[in-house]
Amino acid sequence: MTDYNTLIVERREAVTLVTLNRPQALNALNAELLAELLDVMRAYDADPEQRCAVITGSPKAFAAGADIKEMQEMDFAAMYGGNHFAGWDDFTRTRKPIIAAVAGYALGGGCELAMMCDFILAADTAKFGQPEIKLGVTPGMGGSQRLAHAVGKAKAMEMCLTGRMMDAEEAERAGLVARIIPAADLVEDALKTAATIAGMAPIAVRANKEMVNAAFDMGLAQGVQFERRLFHGLFGSADQKEGMAAFVEKRAPNWTGK
Ligand code: CAA
């Protein structure tokens, strides 16, 4: 397996576990980390044996943001001309599921990366925030949009304007995270959740991901229509026949991914 400078990548049967690994910078997201993460996600998406991914950080920080030291001296021409952060759009094009397992700080780009994943499992130590305002800027990796979708305008606006952090309990109440887990169990729990997803019919997993994500891009009527068409399409898959036959015959399904 490829060696990375900023990531540790492990395959746990059908689950790809990616650990952000720049401890000296609290996993700040620099250009090298983005390039390596995109490489991992492309390989994950292309590997039929891999069915779910988990991205985690350290107990202290999932990621403390985009790398401030890397951006500090950049000017408008470099940012705009280079379309800085546009590479993160490629991350969101991953078709297979990705779980963010967040302990400690998920700030700025760290919070934004967690929100780009399909759902967030939070350790009881997790802290979420968009503190860019304190640096004289704004979120730049989708935070203003995804946070507003996740927690509503009031909390998103307050967090972006004050830079205050949200703890795990508030984040769960607000709908930002799916579940809170004791910090010591976070990664094991996330891997177990990922293994559950990895045990589902692969095409149906992708279809579920695609249609839930469509809820953020489409109006209700269009989204319901999109869901129905994908649902109809699954009746052309062998796994739909297998899943329903297994239920009727009271046995476990044997998915083929076809
Ligand atoms: N970029 C670069 N380096 C960072 C970093 C970041 N986002 N966050 C932390 N570091 C570095 C620190 O500079 C420090 O390095 P040195 O030892 O070389 O000084 C090291 O990580 C440890 O950090 P601290 O000493 O600050 O640790 P702490 O425990 O005292 O504080 C913290 C932790 C509250 C998370 C604090 O590090 C912090 O506020 N970090 C910045 C958070 C932030 O503003 N994030 C937004 C970045 S901009 C962004 O993300 C834009 C976007 O939308 C994409």
Tab-separated table of C-alpha atoms and ligand atoms in Angstrom:
chain	number	residue	atom	x	y	z
A	1	MET	CA	0.000	0.000	0.000
A	2	THR	CA	1.137	3.555	-0.755
A	3	ASP	CA	2.941	5.404	2.038
A	4	TYR	CA	1.636	8.876	2.800
A	5	ASN	CA	3.248	11.764	4.690
A	6	THR	CA	0.052	13.176	6.162
A	7	LEU	CA	-2.245	10.164	6.437
A	8	ILE	CA	-2.286	6.651	7.825
A	9	VAL	CA	-4.406	4.393	5.639
A	10	GLU	CA	-5.491	0.941	6.769
A	11	ARG	CA	-7.810	-1.598	5.192
A	12	ARG	CA	-9.977	-3.351	7.800
A	13	GLU	CA	-11.609	-5.996	5.614
A	14	ALA	CA	-14.113	-3.998	3.507
A	15	VAL	CA	-13.553	-0.749	5.415
A	16	THR	CA	-10.891	1.853	4.574
A	17	LEU	CA	-9.739	3.680	7.714
A	18	VAL	CA	-7.992	6.997	7.058
A	19	THR	CA	-6.297	8.731	10.004
A	20	LEU	CA	-5.249	12.343	9.439
A	21	ASN	CA	-1.690	12.490	10.678
A	22	ARG	CA	-0.086	15.923	11.000
A	23	PRO	CA	0.050	16.011	14.816
A	24	GLN	CA	2.491	18.930	14.870
A	25	ALA	CA	-0.185	21.110	13.212
A	26	LEU	CA	-3.287	19.547	14.818
A	27	ASN	CA	-4.004	17.955	11.420
A	28	ALA	CA	-4.297	21.310	9.638
A	29	LEU	CA	-5.316	20.634	6.067
A	30	ASN	CA	-2.521	21.654	3.699
A	31	ALA	CA	-2.108	21.057	-0.029
A	32	GLU	CA	-0.145	17.846	0.510
A	33	LEU	CA	-2.843	16.401	2.774
A	34	LEU	CA	-5.563	17.262	0.242
A	35	ALA	CA	-3.602	15.630	-2.601
A	36	GLU	CA	-2.991	12.507	-0.531
A	37	LEU	CA	-6.602	12.301	0.642
A	38	LEU	CA	-7.888	12.614	-2.934
A	39	ASP	CA	-5.521	9.832	-3.967
A	40	VAL	CA	-6.865	7.588	-1.186
A	41	MET	CA	-10.510	8.368	-1.960
A	42	ARG	CA	-10.045	7.699	-5.678
A	43	ALA	CA	-8.479	4.305	-4.896
A	44	TYR	CA	-11.265	3.576	-2.385
A	45	ASP	CA	-13.999	4.432	-4.889
A	46	ALA	CA	-12.383	2.246	-7.558
A	47	ASP	CA	-11.788	-0.812	-5.358
A	48	PRO	CA	-14.771	-3.203	-5.465
A	49	GLU	CA	-13.569	-4.860	-2.234
A	50	GLN	CA	-13.841	-1.600	-0.265
A	51	ARG	CA	-17.379	-0.691	0.771
A	52	CYS	CA	-17.184	2.033	3.424
A	53	ALA	CA	-14.581	4.545	4.630
A	54	VAL	CA	-13.944	6.160	8.006
A	55	ILE	CA	-11.944	9.377	8.338
A	56	THR	CA	-10.644	10.239	11.777
A	57	GLY	CA	-7.968	12.390	13.392
A	58	SER	CA	-6.264	12.290	16.777
A	59	PRO	CA	-7.871	12.404	20.223
A	60	LYS	CA	-6.965	16.109	20.410
A	61	ALA	CA	-7.966	17.201	16.915
A	62	PHE	CA	-9.898	15.844	13.990
A	63	ALA	CA	-8.457	18.853	12.149
A	64	ALA	CA	-7.908	22.427	13.365
A	65	GLY	CA	-8.682	23.931	9.969
A	66	ALA	CA	-7.058	24.752	6.690
A	67	ASP	CA	-3.334	25.357	7.157
A	68	ILE	CA	-3.078	29.006	8.235
A	69	LYS	CA	0.695	29.090	7.748
A	70	GLU	CA	0.296	27.914	4.153
A	71	MET	CA	-2.333	30.584	3.378
A	72	GLN	CA	-0.886	33.486	5.367
A	73	GLU	CA	1.108	35.118	2.550
A	74	MET	CA	-1.185	34.261	-0.346
A	75	ASP	CA	-2.808	37.127	-2.245
A	76	PHE	CA	-6.066	37.377	-4.163
A	77	ALA	CA	-4.443	36.374	-7.461
A	78	ALA	CA	-3.024	33.206	-5.907
A	79	MET	CA	-6.303	32.337	-4.178
A	80	TYR	CA	-8.679	33.201	-7.022
A	81	GLY	CA	-6.318	32.385	-9.877
A	82	GLY	CA	-5.446	29.046	-8.325
A	83	ASN	CA	-9.083	28.421	-7.331
A	84	HIS	CA	-7.828	27.547	-3.862
A	85	PHE	CA	-9.833	24.781	-2.112
A	86	ALA	CA	-11.591	23.739	-5.370
A	87	GLY	CA	-9.867	20.351	-5.008
A	88	TRP	CA	-12.171	19.617	-2.087
A	89	ASP	CA	-15.066	19.400	-4.573
A	90	ASP	CA	-13.408	16.218	-5.865
A	91	PHE	CA	-13.563	14.765	-2.355
A	92	THR	CA	-17.344	15.262	-2.357
A	93	ARG	CA	-17.606	13.353	-5.643
A	94	THR	CA	-16.678	10.100	-3.873
A	95	ARG	CA	-19.629	7.804	-4.592
A	96	LYS	CA	-19.141	5.364	-1.730
A	97	PRO	CA	-19.982	6.268	1.871
A	98	ILE	CA	-17.592	8.122	4.158
A	99	ILE	CA	-18.052	8.467	7.919
A	100	ALA	CA	-16.283	11.240	9.849
A	101	ALA	CA	-15.244	10.049	13.321
A	102	VAL	CA	-14.503	13.303	15.146
A	103	ALA	CA	-12.692	13.677	18.472
A	104	GLY	CA	-11.366	16.989	19.747
A	105	TYR	CA	-11.228	20.061	17.515
A	106	ALA	CA	-13.045	20.144	14.187
A	107	LEU	CA	-12.540	23.794	13.334
A	108	GLY	CA	-12.730	25.765	10.102
A	109	GLY	CA	-11.736	23.414	7.295
A	110	GLY	CA	-11.797	20.551	9.838
A	111	CYS	CA	-15.479	21.134	10.519
A	112	GLU	CA	-16.010	21.579	6.787
A	113	LEU	CA	-14.271	18.280	5.979
A	114	ALA	CA	-16.397	16.498	8.603
A	115	MET	CA	-19.517	17.978	6.996
A	116	MET	CA	-18.369	16.852	3.519
A	117	CYS	CA	-18.469	13.288	4.817
A	118	ASP	CA	-21.822	11.483	4.726
A	119	PHE	CA	-22.368	11.662	8.468
A	120	ILE	CA	-20.463	12.540	11.594
A	121	LEU	CA	-19.957	10.340	14.651
A	122	ALA	CA	-18.683	12.543	17.467
A	123	ALA	CA	-16.636	11.648	20.528
A	124	ASP	CA	-17.885	13.316	23.696
A	125	THR	CA	-14.739	15.472	23.416
A	126	ALA	CA	-15.610	16.843	19.964
A	127	LYS	CA	-15.739	20.602	19.407
A	128	PHE	CA	-17.040	22.095	16.172
A	129	GLY	CA	-16.568	25.639	14.978
A	130	GLN	CA	-16.019	28.034	12.078
A	131	PRO	CA	-13.535	30.465	13.675
A	132	GLU	CA	-12.377	32.025	10.378
A	133	ILE	CA	-13.944	35.346	11.415
A	134	LYS	CA	-11.207	35.632	14.040
A	135	LEU	CA	-8.641	35.488	11.221
A	136	GLY	CA	-10.392	38.220	9.255
A	137	VAL	CA	-11.865	35.809	6.707
A	138	THR	CA	-14.815	33.433	6.207
A	139	PRO	CA	-15.243	29.699	5.732
A	140	GLY	CA	-13.887	28.698	2.316
A	141	MET	CA	-14.531	24.972	2.022
A	142	GLY	CA	-18.334	25.073	2.106
A	143	GLY	CA	-18.862	25.672	5.826
A	144	SER	CA	-21.299	28.569	5.562
A	145	GLN	CA	-23.525	26.452	3.315
A	146	ARG	CA	-23.239	23.003	4.885
A	147	LEU	CA	-23.452	24.295	8.455
A	148	ALA	CA	-26.576	26.317	7.599
A	149	HIS	CA	-28.118	23.193	6.042
A	150	ALA	CA	-27.162	21.075	9.046
A	151	VAL	CA	-28.066	23.296	11.992
A	152	GLY	CA	-30.233	26.056	10.496
A	153	LYS	CA	-29.568	29.745	9.941
A	154	ALA	CA	-29.594	30.945	13.559
A	155	LYS	CA	-26.860	28.677	14.890
A	156	ALA	CA	-24.822	28.773	11.669
A	157	MET	CA	-24.898	32.553	11.582
A	158	GLU	CA	-24.025	32.874	15.261
A	159	MET	CA	-21.138	30.434	14.935
A	160	CYS	CA	-19.730	32.089	11.795
A	161	LEU	CA	-20.057	35.616	13.216
A	162	THR	CA	-18.669	34.896	16.692
A	163	GLY	CA	-16.353	31.967	15.957
A	164	ARG	CA	-17.629	30.170	19.042
A	165	MET	CA	-17.359	26.398	19.286
A	166	MET	CA	-20.184	23.913	19.710
A	167	ASP	CA	-19.597	20.900	21.949
A	168	ALA	CA	-20.709	17.370	21.037
A	169	GLU	CA	-24.000	17.556	22.920
A	170	GLU	CA	-25.054	20.804	21.301
A	171	ALA	CA	-23.949	19.468	17.918
A	172	GLU	CA	-26.085	16.366	18.368
A	173	ARG	CA	-29.114	18.392	19.500
A	174	ALA	CA	-28.678	20.686	16.503
A	175	GLY	CA	-28.489	17.792	14.027
A	176	LEU	CA	-24.847	18.253	13.026
A	177	VAL	CA	-23.789	14.813	14.281
A	178	ALA	CA	-25.525	11.458	14.046
A	179	ARG	CA	-24.421	10.132	17.429
A	180	ILE	CA	-22.108	10.809	20.405
A	181	ILE	CA	-19.719	8.058	21.495
A	182	PRO	CA	-17.334	7.935	24.487
A	183	ALA	CA	-13.977	9.110	23.147
A	184	ALA	CA	-12.181	5.851	23.954
A	185	ASP	CA	-14.636	3.882	21.787
A	186	LEU	CA	-14.950	6.321	18.888
A	187	VAL	CA	-12.872	4.603	16.226
A	188	GLU	CA	-14.026	1.072	17.080
A	189	ASP	CA	-17.651	2.201	17.023
A	190	ALA	CA	-17.157	4.009	13.715
A	191	LEU	CA	-15.499	0.907	12.239
A	192	LYS	CA	-18.437	-1.214	13.435
A	193	THR	CA	-20.913	1.202	11.883
A	194	ALA	CA	-18.856	1.158	8.681
A	195	ALA	CA	-18.831	-2.658	8.698
A	196	THR	CA	-22.635	-2.638	8.949
A	197	ILE	CA	-22.828	-0.408	5.877
A	198	ALA	CA	-20.192	-2.528	4.120
A	199	GLY	CA	-22.475	-5.521	4.636
A	200	MET	CA	-25.324	-3.940	2.644
A	201	ALA	CA	-25.945	-4.259	-1.100
A	202	PRO	CA	-23.298	-1.993	-2.691
A	203	ILE	CA	-25.490	-0.500	-5.409
A	204	ALA	CA	-28.270	0.271	-2.942
A	205	VAL	CA	-25.707	1.921	-0.629
A	206	ARG	CA	-24.609	4.247	-3.426
A	207	ALA	CA	-28.185	4.974	-4.402
A	208	ASN	CA	-29.119	5.830	-0.805
A	209	LYS	CA	-26.128	8.171	-0.538
A	210	GLU	CA	-26.935	9.840	-3.841
A	211	MET	CA	-30.601	10.417	-3.020
A	212	VAL	CA	-30.085	11.759	0.502
A	213	ASN	CA	-27.462	14.163	-0.884
A	214	ALA	CA	-29.935	15.199	-3.588
A	215	ALA	CA	-32.153	16.583	-0.819
A	216	PHE	CA	-29.647	19.432	-0.474
A	217	ASP	CA	-29.552	20.313	-4.174
A	218	MET	CA	-33.129	19.763	-5.319
A	219	GLY	CA	-36.578	21.023	-4.436
A	220	LEU	CA	-38.920	18.552	-2.725
A	221	ALA	CA	-40.944	17.466	-5.773
A	222	GLN	CA	-37.827	17.022	-7.911
A	223	GLY	CA	-36.037	15.174	-5.103
A	224	VAL	CA	-38.948	12.792	-4.541
A	225	GLN	CA	-39.037	12.095	-8.282
A	226	PHE	CA	-35.260	11.485	-8.288
A	227	GLU	CA	-35.641	9.060	-5.371
A	228	ARG	CA	-38.465	7.191	-7.085
A	229	ARG	CA	-36.513	6.798	-10.336
A	230	LEU	CA	-33.465	5.450	-8.493
A	231	PHE	CA	-35.755	3.126	-6.514
A	232	HIS	CA	-37.259	1.859	-9.787
A	233	GLY	CA	-33.759	1.406	-11.200
A	234	LEU	CA	-32.754	-0.892	-8.344
A	235	PHE	CA	-35.333	-3.394	-9.621
A	236	GLY	CA	-32.904	-4.008	-12.459
A	237	SER	CA	-30.288	-5.245	-9.956
A	238	ALA	CA	-29.632	-8.845	-8.942
A	239	ASP	CA	-29.241	-7.667	-5.343
A	240	GLN	CA	-32.863	-6.467	-5.207
A	241	LYS	CA	-34.008	-9.963	-6.210
A	242	GLU	CA	-31.593	-11.508	-3.698
A	243	GLY	CA	-32.533	-9.154	-0.843
A	244	MET	CA	-36.254	-9.713	-1.203
A	245	ALA	CA	-35.878	-13.480	-1.760
A	246	ALA	CA	-33.694	-13.739	1.354
A	247	PHE	CA	-36.330	-11.928	3.411
A	248	VAL	CA	-39.124	-14.217	2.199
A	249	GLU	CA	-36.964	-17.348	2.672
A	250	LYS	CA	-35.867	-16.162	6.154
A	251	ARG	CA	-32.117	-16.339	5.383
A	252	ALA	CA	-29.202	-13.913	5.138
A	253	PRO	CA	-28.757	-12.279	1.718
A	254	ASN	CA	-25.713	-12.989	-0.388
A	255	TRP	CA	-24.922	-9.743	-2.218
A	256	THR	CA	-23.081	-9.802	-5.532
A	257	GLY	CA	-23.008	-6.041	-6.161
A	258	LYS	CA	-24.842	-6.642	-9.448
B	1	CAA	N1	-3.088	25.893	10.580
B	1	CAA	C1	-1.772	25.772	10.795
B	1	CAA	N2	-1.262	25.406	11.995
B	1	CAA	C2	-2.120	25.189	13.006
B	1	CAA	C3	-3.513	25.294	12.831
B	1	CAA	C4	-4.000	25.663	11.544
B	1	CAA	N3	-5.306	25.776	11.272
B	1	CAA	N4	-4.103	25.025	14.023
B	1	CAA	C5	-3.110	24.734	14.885
B	1	CAA	N5	-1.914	24.834	14.275
B	1	CAA	C6	-0.591	24.619	14.861
B	1	CAA	C7	-0.201	25.759	15.787
B	1	CAA	O1	0.300	26.843	15.041
B	1	CAA	C8	0.822	25.084	16.652
B	1	CAA	O2	2.039	25.024	15.941
B	1	CAA	P1	3.432	25.521	16.643
B	1	CAA	O3	3.647	24.484	17.718
B	1	CAA	O4	4.404	25.443	15.524
B	1	CAA	O5	3.158	26.865	17.188
B	1	CAA	C9	0.299	23.658	16.777
B	1	CAA	O6	-0.604	23.479	15.697
B	1	CAA	C10	-0.463	23.429	18.061
B	1	CAA	O7	-1.472	24.414	18.158
B	1	CAA	P2	-1.678	25.322	19.477
B	1	CAA	O8	-0.395	25.535	20.169
B	1	CAA	O9	-2.428	26.552	19.039
B	1	CAA	O10	-2.612	24.335	20.340
B	1	CAA	P3	-3.648	24.754	21.485
B	1	CAA	O11	-4.034	23.486	22.142
B	1	CAA	O12	-3.116	25.874	22.320
B	1	CAA	O13	-4.916	25.367	20.671
B	1	CAA	C11	-6.592	25.397	18.918
B	1	CAA	C12	-5.696	24.538	19.847
B	1	CAA	C13	-7.641	26.148	19.740
B	1	CAA	C14	-7.271	24.448	17.939
B	1	CAA	C15	-5.694	26.430	18.170
B	1	CAA	O14	-4.591	25.729	17.577
B	1	CAA	C16	-6.395	27.173	17.070
B	1	CAA	O15	-7.159	28.092	17.337
B	1	CAA	N6	-6.112	26.804	15.777
B	1	CAA	C17	-6.631	27.508	14.642
B	1	CAA	C18	-8.080	27.237	14.413
B	1	CAA	C19	-8.569	28.012	13.207
B	1	CAA	O16	-8.590	29.224	13.182
B	1	CAA	N7	-9.023	27.284	12.157
B	1	CAA	C20	-9.503	27.885	10.936
B	1	CAA	C21	-8.395	27.925	9.923
B	1	CAA	S1	-8.824	28.833	8.454
B	1	CAA	C22	-9.801	27.766	7.582
B	1	CAA	O17	-9.997	26.636	7.949
B	1	CAA	C23	-10.378	28.340	6.300
B	1	CAA	C24	-11.399	27.464	5.669
B	1	CAA	O18	-12.579	27.659	5.752
B	1	CAA	C25	-11.016	26.316	4.890
